[in-house]
Amino acid sequence: MEVIKVVEILEEIAPPELAEDFDNYRIGLILNLENNIERIAVALDANSYVLKKAAEMEANLLVTHHTLIFHPINKVSKSLAESLRLALDNGISLYSMHTNYDRAEGGINDVLAARLGLKNLENVETGRIGEVEPCTSAELASHVSETLQTPVIYVGEKEEVRRVMVIGGSGFTTEFLEIARANRVDAFISSELKHNIIREYEELCLIDATHYATENPGMEALCSRLREISGLEVEFIEQSSGIKAVDKT
């Protein structure tokens, strides 16, 4: 299949116009070798480990959530050079679907919400709000840790949690937490929790389940959709074996 045909499928799954403004020029074919696609690799990141695995499986296209180059550069680092060499030497085009896939139906946040068992979902900005069976903060944190196979950090003791908001990736920002507050959620699950956020939103249970673990399920789920629509071989590349633990602060 021509690479442009695969791009059409990916843009149907996650339309580029859904992306945040800061993602301009970071969505789509980051490296277009104009090659014929027979096998696709999918992963969260486009690093050298993933590219080596993609090369081993003889993939012609690597689809990732995070782009290989996010910030403008004035010089090429050794790690970036190695990643580019692997892609070029092995004929692997690179495609990035970032905040557009966060927001898309069936994307990062929908998959995360479903994986955690949230019911009666509501779409809010880039996140999702849903309901869980009444539980304590500690019980919810344990559930998140076990389900996502990741250590978590949580703050905010509550005897009864019902409404939960999730955002994959680094969602602990004032913008998103104000949405959570306005929607009267009991708990907020995301990653990269900072001390100032803990101070300002102490009425909420805040669960940090890591950037990787909150976004990785969405990329894994993309494989079956892409395989079904394209009819091509699609394989997921796992970057972490996962660790079960709950850390409480």
CSV table of C-alpha atoms in Angstrom, one decimal:
chain,number,residue,atom,x,y,z
A,1,MET,CA,0.0,0.0,0.0
A,2,GLU,CA,1.3,3.5,-0.8
A,3,VAL,CA,2.3,5.4,2.2
A,4,ILE,CA,-0.1,8.2,1.3
A,5,LYS,CA,-3.0,5.7,1.5
A,6,VAL,CA,-1.9,4.7,5.0
A,7,VAL,CA,-1.7,8.4,6.0
A,8,GLU,CA,-5.4,8.8,4.8
A,9,ILE,CA,-6.4,6.0,7.2
A,10,LEU,CA,-4.4,7.5,10.1
A,11,GLU,CA,-6.0,10.9,9.5
A,12,GLU,CA,-9.4,9.3,9.5
A,13,ILE,CA,-8.7,7.8,12.9
A,14,ALA,CA,-7.2,11.0,14.3
A,15,PRO,CA,-7.9,14.1,12.1
A,16,PRO,CA,-4.9,16.5,12.3
A,17,GLU,CA,-7.2,19.4,12.8
A,18,LEU,CA,-8.0,18.1,16.3
A,19,ALA,CA,-4.4,18.8,17.4
A,20,GLU,CA,-3.4,21.6,19.7
A,21,ASP,CA,-1.8,24.7,18.1
A,22,PHE,CA,1.6,23.9,19.5
A,23,ASP,CA,1.6,20.6,17.5
A,24,ASN,CA,1.7,22.5,14.2
A,25,TYR,CA,4.2,20.7,11.9
A,26,ARG,CA,4.6,17.9,14.4
A,27,ILE,CA,1.6,15.8,13.2
A,28,GLY,CA,1.8,13.5,10.2
A,29,LEU,CA,4.7,12.2,8.1
A,30,ILE,CA,7.7,13.4,10.0
A,31,LEU,CA,10.0,11.3,7.7
A,32,ASN,CA,8.4,10.5,4.3
A,33,LEU,CA,10.4,8.0,2.3
A,34,GLU,CA,7.6,7.7,-0.2
A,35,ASN,CA,7.8,3.9,0.2
A,36,ASN,CA,5.4,1.1,-0.3
A,37,ILE,CA,4.0,-0.1,3.1
A,38,GLU,CA,3.6,-3.8,3.9
A,39,ARG,CA,4.2,-3.8,7.6
A,40,ILE,CA,3.6,-1.2,10.3
A,41,ALA,CA,5.1,-0.8,13.7
A,42,VAL,CA,3.3,1.2,16.4
A,43,ALA,CA,4.9,2.6,19.6
A,44,LEU,CA,4.6,5.5,22.0
A,45,ASP,CA,8.1,6.9,21.1
A,46,ALA,CA,10.4,7.0,18.1
A,47,ASN,CA,13.6,6.3,19.9
A,48,SER,CA,16.5,4.1,18.8
A,49,TYR,CA,15.3,1.1,20.8
A,50,VAL,CA,11.9,1.2,19.0
A,51,LEU,CA,13.5,1.8,15.6
A,52,LYS,CA,15.8,-1.2,16.1
A,53,LYS,CA,12.7,-3.3,16.9
A,54,ALA,CA,10.9,-1.9,13.9
A,55,ALA,CA,13.9,-2.7,11.7
A,56,GLU,CA,14.0,-6.3,13.1
A,57,MET,CA,10.4,-6.8,12.1
A,58,GLU,CA,11.1,-5.3,8.7
A,59,ALA,CA,8.5,-2.5,9.2
A,60,ASN,CA,8.2,0.1,6.4
A,61,LEU,CA,6.4,2.6,8.6
A,62,LEU,CA,6.6,3.5,12.3
A,63,VAL,CA,3.6,5.2,13.9
A,64,THR,CA,4.2,6.9,17.2
A,65,HIS,CA,2.4,9.3,19.6
A,66,HIS,CA,5.5,11.4,20.3
A,67,THR,CA,7.4,12.8,17.4
A,68,LEU,CA,11.1,12.1,16.9
A,69,ILE,CA,11.9,15.8,16.9
A,70,PHE,CA,9.7,18.1,19.1
A,71,HIS,CA,11.7,21.2,19.6
A,72,PRO,CA,13.6,23.1,16.8
A,73,ILE,CA,17.3,22.1,16.8
A,74,ASN,CA,20.5,23.8,15.8
A,75,LYS,CA,22.7,20.7,16.1
A,76,VAL,CA,22.1,16.9,15.8
A,77,SER,CA,22.8,14.9,18.9
A,78,LYS,CA,24.3,11.5,18.8
A,79,SER,CA,21.0,9.8,19.9
A,80,LEU,CA,19.0,11.7,17.2
A,81,ALA,CA,21.6,10.8,14.6
A,82,GLU,CA,21.4,7.2,15.6
A,83,SER,CA,17.6,7.2,15.3
A,84,LEU,CA,17.7,8.9,11.9
A,85,ARG,CA,20.3,6.4,10.7
A,86,LEU,CA,18.2,3.5,11.8
A,87,ALA,CA,15.1,4.9,10.0
A,88,LEU,CA,17.0,5.8,6.8
A,89,ASP,CA,19.1,2.6,6.6
A,90,ASN,CA,16.1,0.4,7.1
A,91,GLY,CA,13.6,2.3,4.9
A,92,ILE,CA,11.2,3.3,7.7
A,93,SER,CA,9.0,6.3,7.3
A,94,LEU,CA,7.9,8.0,10.5
A,95,TYR,CA,4.4,9.2,11.3
A,96,SER,CA,3.3,11.1,14.5
A,97,MET,CA,-0.2,11.4,15.9
A,98,HIS,CA,0.0,13.5,19.1
A,99,THR,CA,-2.7,15.7,20.6
A,100,ASN,CA,-5.0,14.9,17.7
A,101,TYR,CA,-5.0,11.3,18.9
A,102,ASP,CA,-5.6,12.4,22.5
A,103,ARG,CA,-8.8,14.1,21.5
A,104,ALA,CA,-10.0,11.7,18.8
A,105,GLU,CA,-12.8,9.2,19.4
A,106,GLY,CA,-11.2,5.9,20.4
A,107,GLY,CA,-7.9,7.7,21.1
A,108,ILE,CA,-5.6,8.0,24.0
A,109,ASN,CA,-8.1,9.3,26.5
A,110,ASP,CA,-11.0,7.0,25.5
A,111,VAL,CA,-8.8,3.9,25.7
A,112,LEU,CA,-7.4,5.0,29.1
A,113,ALA,CA,-11.0,5.6,30.5
A,114,ALA,CA,-12.1,2.3,29.2
A,115,ARG,CA,-9.1,0.4,30.5
A,116,LEU,CA,-9.8,1.9,34.0
A,117,GLY,CA,-13.5,0.9,33.8
A,118,LEU,CA,-15.0,4.4,33.8
A,119,LYS,CA,-18.7,4.4,32.9
A,120,ASN,CA,-21.1,7.1,31.4
A,121,LEU,CA,-18.2,8.9,29.8
A,122,GLU,CA,-18.3,12.7,29.1
A,123,ASN,CA,-15.9,14.4,26.7
A,124,VAL,CA,-14.3,17.5,28.2
A,125,GLU,CA,-11.6,19.4,26.2
A,126,THR,CA,-8.9,16.8,25.8
A,127,GLY,CA,-10.0,14.6,28.7
A,128,ARG,CA,-12.7,12.3,29.7
A,129,ILE,CA,-14.9,12.2,32.8
A,130,GLY,CA,-16.7,9.0,34.0
A,131,GLU,CA,-18.1,7.2,37.0
A,132,VAL,CA,-16.7,4.3,39.1
A,133,GLU,CA,-18.2,2.2,41.8
A,134,PRO,CA,-17.8,4.1,45.1
A,135,CYS,CA,-14.4,3.5,46.5
A,136,THR,CA,-11.7,5.2,48.6
A,137,SER,CA,-8.7,7.0,47.2
A,138,ALA,CA,-6.4,4.2,48.2
A,139,GLU,CA,-8.7,1.6,46.5
A,140,LEU,CA,-8.8,3.7,43.3
A,141,ALA,CA,-5.0,4.2,43.3
A,142,SER,CA,-4.5,0.4,43.8
A,143,HIS,CA,-6.9,-0.3,40.9
A,144,VAL,CA,-5.1,2.2,38.6
A,145,SER,CA,-1.7,0.6,39.5
A,146,GLU,CA,-2.9,-2.9,38.9
A,147,THR,CA,-4.8,-2.2,35.7
A,148,LEU,CA,-2.0,-0.1,34.1
A,149,GLN,CA,0.8,-2.2,35.5
A,150,THR,CA,2.6,0.8,36.9
A,151,PRO,CA,3.7,2.4,40.2
A,152,VAL,CA,1.5,5.3,41.1
A,153,ILE,CA,1.7,8.3,43.5
A,154,TYR,CA,-1.5,9.8,44.9
A,155,VAL,CA,-2.5,12.5,47.3
A,156,GLY,CA,-5.9,13.5,48.7
A,157,GLU,CA,-7.6,11.0,51.0
A,158,LYS,CA,-11.3,10.4,50.2
A,159,GLU,CA,-13.7,7.9,51.7
A,160,GLU,CA,-15.9,7.9,48.6
A,161,VAL,CA,-14.8,8.5,45.0
A,162,ARG,CA,-17.4,8.4,42.3
A,163,ARG,CA,-16.6,10.8,39.5
A,164,VAL,CA,-13.2,10.5,37.9
A,165,MET,CA,-11.4,12.6,35.2
A,166,VAL,CA,-8.6,11.1,33.1
A,167,ILE,CA,-6.1,12.7,30.8
A,168,GLY,CA,-3.3,10.7,29.3
A,169,GLY,CA,0.2,12.2,29.5
A,170,SER,CA,1.1,15.4,31.4
A,171,GLY,CA,-2.4,16.6,32.3
A,172,PHE,CA,-1.7,18.0,35.8
A,173,THR,CA,-2.1,21.6,34.7
A,174,THR,CA,-4.2,24.4,36.0
A,175,GLU,CA,-6.2,24.5,32.8
A,176,PHE,CA,-7.3,20.9,33.1
A,177,LEU,CA,-7.7,20.9,36.8
A,178,GLU,CA,-10.1,23.8,36.7
A,179,ILE,CA,-12.2,21.8,34.3
A,180,ALA,CA,-12.1,18.9,36.8
A,181,ARG,CA,-13.1,21.3,39.6
A,182,ALA,CA,-15.9,22.8,37.5
A,183,ASN,CA,-17.3,19.4,36.8
A,184,ARG,CA,-17.1,18.4,40.5
A,185,VAL,CA,-15.0,15.3,40.0
A,186,ASP,CA,-13.6,13.5,43.0
A,187,ALA,CA,-10.4,12.2,41.5
A,188,PHE,CA,-8.1,13.1,38.6
A,189,ILE,CA,-5.8,10.6,37.0
A,190,SER,CA,-2.9,11.8,34.8
A,191,SER,CA,0.9,12.2,35.1
A,192,GLU,CA,3.7,14.6,36.1
A,193,LEU,CA,2.2,15.9,39.3
A,194,LYS,CA,3.9,19.0,40.7
A,195,HIS,CA,3.9,20.4,44.3
A,196,ASN,CA,2.1,23.6,43.4
A,197,ILE,CA,-0.8,21.6,41.9
A,198,ILE,CA,-1.0,19.5,45.1
A,199,ARG,CA,-1.3,22.7,47.2
A,200,GLU,CA,-3.9,24.3,45.0
A,201,TYR,CA,-6.2,21.4,44.4
A,202,GLU,CA,-6.1,19.7,47.8
A,203,GLU,CA,-9.9,19.0,47.7
A,204,LEU,CA,-9.2,16.4,44.9
A,205,CYS,CA,-7.7,13.0,44.9
A,206,LEU,CA,-4.8,13.3,42.4
A,207,ILE,CA,-3.3,10.1,41.0
A,208,ASP,CA,-0.1,10.2,39.0
A,209,ALA,CA,0.1,7.0,37.0
A,210,THR,CA,3.1,8.0,34.8
A,211,HIS,CA,3.3,9.5,31.4
A,212,TYR,CA,4.1,6.2,29.7
A,213,ALA,CA,1.4,4.1,31.4
A,214,THR,CA,-1.4,6.6,30.7
A,215,GLU,CA,-0.7,6.9,27.0
A,216,ASN,CA,0.7,3.5,26.1
A,217,PRO,CA,-2.7,1.6,26.1
A,218,GLY,CA,-4.0,4.0,23.5
A,219,MET,CA,-1.2,3.2,21.1
A,220,GLU,CA,-1.5,-0.5,21.7
A,221,ALA,CA,-5.2,-0.3,20.9
A,222,LEU,CA,-4.4,1.6,17.7
A,223,CYS,CA,-2.9,-1.6,16.3
A,224,SER,CA,-6.1,-3.6,15.9
A,225,ARG,CA,-7.9,-0.7,14.3
A,226,LEU,CA,-5.2,0.0,11.9
A,227,ARG,CA,-4.8,-3.7,11.1
A,228,GLU,CA,-8.6,-4.1,10.4
A,229,ILE,CA,-8.9,-1.0,8.2
A,230,SER,CA,-5.7,-1.4,6.2
A,231,GLY,CA,-5.4,-5.1,6.0
A,232,LEU,CA,-1.7,-4.8,6.6
A,233,GLU,CA,0.5,-6.4,9.2
A,234,VAL,CA,0.7,-4.2,12.3
A,235,GLU,CA,2.8,-4.9,15.4
A,236,PHE,CA,3.0,-3.0,18.7
A,237,ILE,CA,6.4,-2.4,20.2
A,238,GLU,CA,6.3,-2.4,24.0
A,239,GLN,CA,9.0,-0.2,25.7
A,240,SER,CA,8.4,-1.1,29.3
A,241,SER,CA,7.9,-4.4,31.1
A,242,GLY,CA,5.7,-2.7,33.7
A,243,ILE,CA,6.1,-2.7,37.5
A,244,LYS,CA,3.3,-3.2,40.0
A,245,ALA,CA,3.4,-0.9,43.0
A,246,VAL,CA,1.6,1.8,44.9
A,247,ASP,CA,3.5,4.6,46.6
A,248,LYS,CA,1.5,6.9,48.8
A,249,THR,CA,2.3,10.5,49.8
